[in-house]
PDB file of C-alpha atoms and ligand atoms in Angstrom:
ATOM      1  CA  MET A   1       5.767   0.326 -17.851  1.00  0.00           C
ATOM      2  CA  SER A   2       7.847  -2.729 -16.958  1.00  0.00           C
ATOM      3  CA  ASP A   3       6.803  -5.900 -18.394  1.00  0.00           C
ATOM      4  CA  GLY A   4       3.083  -5.449 -19.580  1.00  0.00           C
ATOM      5  CA  ILE A   5       2.965  -3.557 -15.747  1.00  0.00           C
ATOM      6  CA  GLU A   6       1.653   0.118 -15.751  1.00  0.00           C
ATOM      7  CA  VAL A   7       1.745   2.245 -12.489  1.00  0.00           C
ATOM      8  CA  ARG A   8      -0.029   5.351 -12.852  1.00  0.00           C
ATOM      9  CA  ARG A   9      -1.710   7.560  -9.865  1.00  0.00           C
ATOM     10  CA  LEU A  10      -5.082   8.260 -10.262  1.00  0.00           C
ATOM     11  CA  GLY A  11      -6.542  11.628  -9.840  1.00  0.00           C
ATOM     12  CA  ALA A  12     -10.039  12.270  -7.341  1.00  0.00           C
ATOM     13  CA  SER A  13     -12.728  11.801 -10.718  1.00  0.00           C
ATOM     14  CA  GLU A  14     -10.165   7.913 -11.659  1.00  0.00           C
ATOM     15  CA  LEU A  15     -10.827   6.951  -8.409  1.00  0.00           C
ATOM     16  CA  SER A  16     -14.401   7.444  -7.852  1.00  0.00           C
ATOM     17  CA  ALA A  17     -13.787   5.570 -11.409  1.00  0.00           C
ATOM     18  CA  GLN A  18     -12.396   2.953 -10.284  1.00  0.00           C
ATOM     19  CA  LEU A  19     -13.636   1.842  -6.362  1.00  0.00           C
ATOM     20  CA  ASP A  20     -15.336  -1.686  -7.985  1.00  0.00           C
ATOM     21  CA  ALA A  21     -11.836  -2.588  -8.816  1.00  0.00           C
ATOM     22  CA  LEU A  22      -9.882  -1.590  -6.068  1.00  0.00           C
ATOM     23  CA  ALA A  23     -12.475  -2.966  -3.869  1.00  0.00           C
ATOM     24  CA  ARG A  24     -11.505  -5.763  -4.794  1.00  0.00           C
ATOM     25  CA  VAL A  25      -7.581  -5.896  -5.195  1.00  0.00           C
ATOM     26  CA  LEU A  26      -8.275  -4.794  -0.458  1.00  0.00           C
ATOM     27  CA  HIS A  27     -10.892  -7.392  -0.517  1.00  0.00           C
ATOM     28  CA  ASP A  28      -8.659 -10.226  -2.052  1.00  0.00           C
ATOM     29  CA  CYS A  29      -5.708  -9.403   0.346  1.00  0.00           C
ATOM     30  CA  VAL A  30      -8.080 -10.153   3.292  1.00  0.00           C
ATOM     31  CA  ALA A  31      -9.596 -12.739   2.172  1.00  0.00           C
ATOM     32  CA  GLY A  32      -5.471 -14.091   2.039  1.00  0.00           C
ATOM     33  CA  GLY A  33      -4.878 -13.734   5.317  1.00  0.00           C
ATOM     34  CA  ALA A  34      -2.999 -10.079   5.194  1.00  0.00           C
ATOM     35  CA  SER A  35      -2.998  -7.699   8.496  1.00  0.00           C
ATOM     36  CA  VAL A  36      -3.724  -4.896   6.333  1.00  0.00           C
ATOM     37  CA  SER A  37      -6.347  -2.945   9.186  1.00  0.00           C
ATOM     38  CA  TYR A  38     -10.086  -5.086   8.574  1.00  0.00           C
ATOM     39  CA  LEU A  39     -11.106  -8.578  10.341  1.00  0.00           C
ATOM     40  CA  ALA A  40     -13.271 -11.574   8.514  1.00  0.00           C
ATOM     41  CA  PRO A  41     -15.795 -11.639   6.926  1.00  0.00           C
ATOM     42  CA  PHE A  42     -14.530  -8.397   5.448  1.00  0.00           C
ATOM     43  CA  SER A  43     -16.983  -7.882   2.800  1.00  0.00           C
ATOM     44  CA  LEU A  44     -16.691  -6.135  -0.720  1.00  0.00           C
ATOM     45  CA  GLU A  45     -19.066  -3.752   0.122  1.00  0.00           C
ATOM     46  CA  GLN A  46     -16.316  -2.907   3.653  1.00  0.00           C
ATOM     47  CA  ALA A  47     -13.800  -2.369   1.037  1.00  0.00           C
ATOM     48  CA  ARG A  48     -15.157  -0.164  -1.425  1.00  0.00           C
ATOM     49  CA  ALA A  49     -15.756   1.935   1.549  1.00  0.00           C
ATOM     50  CA  ALA A  50     -13.564   1.681   2.389  1.00  0.00           C
ATOM     51  CA  PHE A  51     -11.671   2.499  -0.700  1.00  0.00           C
ATOM     52  CA  ALA A  52     -14.170   6.138  -0.883  1.00  0.00           C
ATOM     53  CA  GLY A  53     -13.028   7.490   2.126  1.00  0.00           C
ATOM     54  CA  PHE A  54      -9.626   6.950   0.761  1.00  0.00           C
ATOM     55  CA  ALA A  55     -10.826   9.001  -2.107  1.00  0.00           C
ATOM     56  CA  ALA A  56     -11.607  11.547  -0.109  1.00  0.00           C
ATOM     57  CA  GLU A  57      -9.092  12.226   1.601  1.00  0.00           C
ATOM     58  CA  VAL A  58      -7.102  12.032  -2.386  1.00  0.00           C
ATOM     59  CA  ALA A  59      -9.371  14.558  -4.029  1.00  0.00           C
ATOM     60  CA  GLN A  60      -8.747  16.978  -0.344  1.00  0.00           C
ATOM     61  CA  GLY A  61      -4.874  16.183  -1.370  1.00  0.00           C
ATOM     62  CA  ARG A  62      -4.713  14.747   1.827  1.00  0.00           C
ATOM     63  CA  ARG A  63      -2.693  11.006   1.015  1.00  0.00           C
ATOM     64  CA  LEU A  64      -2.093  10.478  -3.076  1.00  0.00           C
ATOM     65  CA  LEU A  65      -2.791   7.279  -4.596  1.00  0.00           C
ATOM     66  CA  LEU A  66      -1.076   5.072  -6.940  1.00  0.00           C
ATOM     67  CA  ALA A  67      -2.894   1.733  -9.267  1.00  0.00           C
ATOM     68  CA  ALA A  68      -1.002  -0.864 -10.828  1.00  0.00           C
ATOM     69  CA  TYR A  69      -2.479  -2.366 -14.703  1.00  0.00           C
ATOM     70  CA  SER A  70      -1.652  -5.698 -16.295  1.00  0.00           C
ATOM     71  CA  ASP A  71      -2.962  -5.454 -19.708  1.00  0.00           C
ATOM     72  CA  GLY A  72      -5.591  -3.247 -18.621  1.00  0.00           C
ATOM     73  CA  GLU A  73      -6.634  -4.752 -15.137  1.00  0.00           C
ATOM     74  CA  LEU A  74      -6.386  -3.089 -11.866  1.00  0.00           C
ATOM     75  CA  VAL A  75      -3.993  -5.452  -9.873  1.00  0.00           C
ATOM     76  CA  GLY A  76      -2.017  -3.727  -7.251  1.00  0.00           C
ATOM     77  CA  THR A  77      -2.307  -0.120  -5.645  1.00  0.00           C
ATOM     78  CA  VAL A  78       0.020   1.361  -2.356  1.00  0.00           C
ATOM     79  CA  GLN A  79      -0.880   5.141  -1.120  1.00  0.00           C
ATOM     80  CA  VAL A  80       1.312   7.881   0.643  1.00  0.00           C
ATOM     81  CA  ILE A  81       0.139  10.041   3.692  1.00  0.00           C
ATOM     82  CA  LEU A  82       0.720  12.936   2.979  1.00  0.00           C
ATOM     83  CA  ALA A  83      -1.207  15.193   5.619  1.00  0.00           C
ATOM     84  CA  LEU A  84       0.449  15.117   8.958  1.00  0.00           C
ATOM     85  CA  PRO A  85       1.265  16.920  11.684  1.00  0.00           C
ATOM     86  CA  PRO A  86       2.735  20.500  11.002  1.00  0.00           C
ATOM     87  CA  ASN A  87       6.303  19.657  12.811  1.00  0.00           C
ATOM     88  CA  GLN A  88       6.363  17.014   9.777  1.00  0.00           C
ATOM     89  CA  PRO A  89       5.351  18.766   7.180  1.00  0.00           C
ATOM     90  CA  HIS A  90       7.822  16.427   5.138  1.00  0.00           C
ATOM     91  CA  ARG A  91       7.804  13.312   6.009  1.00  0.00           C
ATOM     92  CA  GLY A  92       5.037  11.238   3.856  1.00  0.00           C
ATOM     93  CA  GLU A  93       3.894   7.378   4.713  1.00  0.00           C
ATOM     94  CA  ILE A  94       3.249   4.579   3.049  1.00  0.00           C
ATOM     95  CA  ALA A  95      -0.369   2.857   3.453  1.00  0.00           C
ATOM     96  CA  LYS A  96      -1.998  -0.198   1.641  1.00  0.00           C
ATOM     97  CA  LEU A  97       0.038  -1.376  -0.831  1.00  0.00           C
ATOM     98  CA  LEU A  98      -2.135  -4.338  -1.606  1.00  0.00           C
ATOM     99  CA  VAL A  99      -1.890  -6.719  -4.726  1.00  0.00           C
ATOM    100  CA  HIS A 100      -4.235  -9.021  -5.532  1.00  0.00           C
ATOM    101  CA  ARG A 101      -3.089 -12.306  -4.971  1.00  0.00           C
ATOM    102  CA  SER A 102      -3.029 -13.450  -8.901  1.00  0.00           C
ATOM    103  CA  ALA A 103      -0.789 -11.031  -9.759  1.00  0.00           C
ATOM    104  CA  ARG A 104       2.390 -11.369  -7.232  1.00  0.00           C
ATOM    105  CA  ASN A 105       5.565 -12.376  -7.248  1.00  0.00           C
ATOM    106  CA  ARG A 106       6.147 -10.323 -11.654  1.00  0.00           C
ATOM    107  CA  GLY A 107       7.378  -7.578  -9.584  1.00  0.00           C
ATOM    108  CA  VAL A 108       4.247  -5.257  -9.558  1.00  0.00           C
ATOM    109  CA  ALA A 109       5.126  -3.869  -5.899  1.00  0.00           C
ATOM    110  CA  GLN A 110       7.986  -3.031  -6.283  1.00  0.00           C
ATOM    111  CA  LEU A 111       6.894  -1.073  -9.495  1.00  0.00           C
ATOM    112  CA  LEU A 112       4.853   0.494  -7.277  1.00  0.00           C
ATOM    113  CA  MET A 113       6.889   1.046  -4.430  1.00  0.00           C
ATOM    114  CA  ASP A 114       9.505   3.373  -6.238  1.00  0.00           C
ATOM    115  CA  ALA A 115       6.564   5.473  -8.079  1.00  0.00           C
ATOM    116  CA  ALA A 116       5.513   5.842  -4.774  1.00  0.00           C
ATOM    117  CA  GLU A 117       8.941   7.188  -3.667  1.00  0.00           C
ATOM    118  CA  ASP A 118       9.089   9.717  -6.920  1.00  0.00           C
ATOM    119  CA  GLU A 119       6.006  11.212  -6.449  1.00  0.00           C
ATOM    120  CA  ALA A 120       6.158  11.974  -2.410  1.00  0.00           C
ATOM    121  CA  ARG A 121       9.529  13.143  -3.414  1.00  0.00           C
ATOM    122  CA  ALA A 122       7.649  15.759  -6.071  1.00  0.00           C
ATOM    123  CA  GLU A 123       5.444  16.619  -3.425  1.00  0.00           C
ATOM    124  CA  GLY A 124       8.375  17.536  -1.391  1.00  0.00           C
ATOM    125  CA  LYS A 125       8.782  14.754   0.783  1.00  0.00           C
ATOM    126  CA  THR A 126      12.185  13.710   2.077  1.00  0.00           C
ATOM    127  CA  LEU A 127      11.248  11.151   4.009  1.00  0.00           C
ATOM    128  CA  LEU A 128       9.266   7.904   4.733  1.00  0.00           C
ATOM    129  CA  VAL A 129       7.888   5.497   7.152  1.00  0.00           C
ATOM    130  CA  LEU A 130       6.171   2.491   7.079  1.00  0.00           C
ATOM    131  CA  ASP A 131       5.120  -0.507   9.253  1.00  0.00           C
ATOM    132  CA  ALA A 132       4.477  -4.821   7.832  1.00  0.00           C
ATOM    133  CA  VAL A 133       3.914  -7.718   8.863  1.00  0.00           C
ATOM    134  CA  THR A 134       7.118  -8.962  10.156  1.00  0.00           C
ATOM    135  CA  GLY A 135       8.048 -11.743   8.939  1.00  0.00           C
ATOM    136  CA  ASP A 136       5.067 -11.585   5.736  1.00  0.00           C
ATOM    137  CA  ALA A 137       6.135 -10.716   2.205  1.00  0.00           C
ATOM    138  CA  ALA A 138       5.557  -7.023   2.398  1.00  0.00           C
ATOM    139  CA  GLU A 139       8.981  -6.818   4.889  1.00  0.00           C
ATOM    140  CA  ARG A 140      11.189  -8.607   2.653  1.00  0.00           C
ATOM    141  CA  LEU A 141       9.939  -6.289  -0.076  1.00  0.00           C
ATOM    142  CA  TYR A 142      11.490  -3.104   2.263  1.00  0.00           C
ATOM    143  CA  SER A 143      15.028  -4.235   3.134  1.00  0.00           C
ATOM    144  CA  ARG A 144      16.143  -4.938  -0.219  1.00  0.00           C
ATOM    145  CA  LEU A 145      13.820  -1.980  -1.628  1.00  0.00           C
ATOM    146  CA  GLY A 146      17.287  -0.168   0.888  1.00  0.00           C
ATOM    147  CA  TRP A 147      14.250   0.533   3.972  1.00  0.00           C
ATOM    148  CA  THR A 148      15.973   0.726   7.548  1.00  0.00           C
ATOM    149  CA  LYS A 149      14.917  -1.249   9.570  1.00  0.00           C
ATOM    150  CA  VAL A 150      13.809   0.529  12.783  1.00  0.00           C
ATOM    151  CA  GLY A 151      12.684  -2.516  15.076  1.00  0.00           C
ATOM    152  CA  VAL A 152       9.559  -5.373  16.045  1.00  0.00           C
ATOM    153  CA  SER A 153       6.246  -3.856  18.195  1.00  0.00           C
ATOM    154  CA  PRO A 154       5.312  -7.931  19.486  1.00  0.00           C
ATOM    155  CA  GLY A 155       1.801  -8.760  18.514  1.00  0.00           C
ATOM    156  CA  TYR A 156       1.034  -5.374  17.529  1.00  0.00           C
ATOM    157  CA  ALA A 157      -1.426  -5.631  14.856  1.00  0.00           C
ATOM    158  CA  LEU A 158      -4.359  -8.968  13.878  1.00  0.00           C
ATOM    159  CA  TYR A 159      -4.802 -11.293  11.260  1.00  0.00           C
ATOM    160  CA  PRO A 160      -7.779 -11.731   9.137  1.00  0.00           C
ATOM    161  CA  ASP A 161      -8.826 -14.338  11.458  1.00  0.00           C
ATOM    162  CA  GLY A 162      -7.976 -12.948  14.693  1.00  0.00           C
ATOM    163  CA  ARG A 163      -4.365 -14.316  15.247  1.00  0.00           C
ATOM    164  CA  PRO A 164      -1.432 -11.793  16.394  1.00  0.00           C
ATOM    165  CA  CYS A 165       1.725 -10.258  14.482  1.00  0.00           C
ATOM    166  CA  SER A 166       3.880  -8.445  15.275  1.00  0.00           C
ATOM    167  CA  THR A 167       5.108  -5.479  13.359  1.00  0.00           C
ATOM    168  CA  THR A 168       8.585  -4.040  12.122  1.00  0.00           C
ATOM    169  CA  VAL A 169       8.856  -0.573  11.485  1.00  0.00           C
ATOM    170  CA  PHE A 170      11.047   1.462   8.794  1.00  0.00           C
ATOM    171  CA  TRP A 171      11.517   4.639   7.506  1.00  0.00           C
ATOM    172  CA  LYS A 172      13.300   5.640   3.688  1.00  0.00           C
ATOM    173  CA  ALA A 173      15.622   9.225   3.662  1.00  0.00           C
ATOM    174  CA  LEU A 174      14.332  10.021   0.363  1.00  0.00           C
TER     175      LEU A 174
HETATM  176  C1  COA B   1       2.874  -8.028  -0.247  1.00  0.00           C
HETATM  177  C2  COA B   1       3.058  -7.904  -1.318  1.00  0.00           C
HETATM  178  C3  COA B   1       2.015  -6.334  -1.390  1.00  0.00           C
HETATM  179  C4  COA B   1       4.413  -8.145  -2.396  1.00  0.00           C
HETATM  180  O1  COA B   1       2.976  -7.490  -3.902  1.00  0.00           O
HETATM  181  P1  COA B   1       4.334  -8.369  -5.668  1.00  0.00           P
HETATM  182  O2  COA B   1       3.831  -7.860  -6.878  1.00  0.00           O
HETATM  183  O3  COA B   1       4.065 -10.087  -5.021  1.00  0.00           O
HETATM  184  O4  COA B   1       5.820  -8.332  -4.278  1.00  0.00           O
HETATM  185  P2  COA B   1       7.436  -8.110  -5.920  1.00  0.00           P
HETATM  186  O5  COA B   1       6.655  -9.348  -7.194  1.00  0.00           O
HETATM  187  O6  COA B   1       7.566  -7.473  -5.659  1.00  0.00           O
HETATM  188  O7  COA B   1       7.643  -8.902  -4.451  1.00  0.00           O
HETATM  189  C5  COA B   1       7.545 -10.693  -4.403  1.00  0.00           C
HETATM  190  C6  COA B   1       8.114 -11.632  -4.888  1.00  0.00           C
HETATM  191  O8  COA B   1       7.992 -12.113  -5.985  1.00  0.00           O
HETATM  192  C7  COA B   1       9.928 -11.714  -6.473  1.00  0.00           C
HETATM  193  N1  COA B   1       9.730 -11.139  -8.187  1.00  0.00           N
HETATM  194  C8  COA B   1      10.044 -10.305  -8.299  1.00  0.00           C
HETATM  195  N2  COA B   1       9.070  -9.853  -9.503  1.00  0.00           N
HETATM  196  C9  COA B   1       9.880 -11.548  -9.854  1.00  0.00           C
HETATM  197  C10 COA B   1       9.460 -12.130 -11.359  1.00  0.00           C
HETATM  198  N3  COA B   1       9.792 -11.355 -12.300  1.00  0.00           N
HETATM  199  N4  COA B   1       9.647 -13.307 -11.426  1.00  0.00           N
HETATM  200  C11 COA B   1       9.736 -14.375  -9.743  1.00  0.00           C
HETATM  201  N5  COA B   1      10.088 -13.850  -9.047  1.00  0.00           N
HETATM  202  C12 COA B   1       9.398 -12.305  -8.282  1.00  0.00           C
HETATM  203  C13 COA B   1      10.594 -11.028  -5.387  1.00  0.00           C
HETATM  204  O9  COA B   1      11.716 -11.145  -5.483  1.00  0.00           O
HETATM  205  C14 COA B   1       9.732 -11.371  -4.391  1.00  0.00           C
HETATM  206  O10 COA B   1      10.114 -12.779  -3.829  1.00  0.00           O
HETATM  207  P3  COA B   1      10.657 -12.319  -2.372  1.00  0.00           P
HETATM  208  O11 COA B   1       9.050 -12.970  -1.210  1.00  0.00           O
HETATM  209  O12 COA B   1      11.283 -13.989  -2.361  1.00  0.00           O
HETATM  210  O13 COA B   1      10.862 -11.646  -1.695  1.00  0.00           O
HETATM  211  C15 COA B   1       2.235  -8.394  -1.231  1.00  0.00           C
HETATM  212  O14 COA B   1       2.077  -9.498  -1.000  1.00  0.00           O
HETATM  213  C16 COA B   1       0.611  -7.965  -0.402  1.00  0.00           C
HETATM  214  O15 COA B   1      -0.670  -7.806  -1.161  1.00  0.00           O
HETATM  215  N6  COA B   1       0.529  -9.047   0.294  1.00  0.00           N
HETATM  216  C17 COA B   1      -1.353  -8.599   0.471  1.00  0.00           C
HETATM  217  C18 COA B   1      -0.627  -7.305   1.446  1.00  0.00           C
HETATM  218  C19 COA B   1      -0.365  -6.753   2.210  1.00  0.00           C
HETATM  219  O16 COA B   1       0.758  -7.768   3.190  1.00  0.00           O
HETATM  220  N7  COA B   1       0.918  -5.582   1.982  1.00  0.00           N
HETATM  221  C20 COA B   1       1.048  -4.954   2.564  1.00  0.00           C
HETATM  222  C21 COA B   1       1.750  -3.966   3.830  1.00  0.00           C
HETATM  223  S1  COA B   1       2.349  -3.864   4.957  1.00  0.00           S
END
């Protein structure tokens, strides 16, 4: 707990109970223009379906999911993909770091990332990788948290409105 923010890992049943709250965070991020896999128009129902899919993978132990709460309200989340090819058992991938716009610039993402690293380490992971939109707040965050920048893939993905964005790939040894 720090500054009224609590981060905890959600098990499969707790995650199922939090699908609406997680969907609200994803929906808000896409509405705010974040390039996190989805294009506009993107509904709350689509966001809920996305998290229902992640929940199924959490139930299978294929990924882990953390949630951040501010005064009891779910305001942020991050995932670690654990299930990777047989020759990469030591590696994990950070995915879907999302903080509701109303809770930004208070260190929520930093707390989520610190906890994600701890959980990945506890799962036996020694290497994490991720990618981020080049030039966005997330890229600054990962640089600040000691991630090493590999490089930039120009025009790798699209913003929700269809404009192209470049992607920066990072790694971090645990
Ligand atoms: C990227 C994202 C997760 C960051 O979330 P966040 O909780 O706002 O992140 P933090 O608060 O840890 O850091 C954000 C900024 O607030 C600043 N900050 C942190 N704590 C602060 C505090 N207590 N007071 C003032 N500023 C603070 C940080 O220094 C940072 O500044 P910078 O952007 O100028 O570098 C969020 O913007 C988001 O959800 N974006 C949309 C989805 C997305 O792009 N996800 C990343 C996918 S790779």
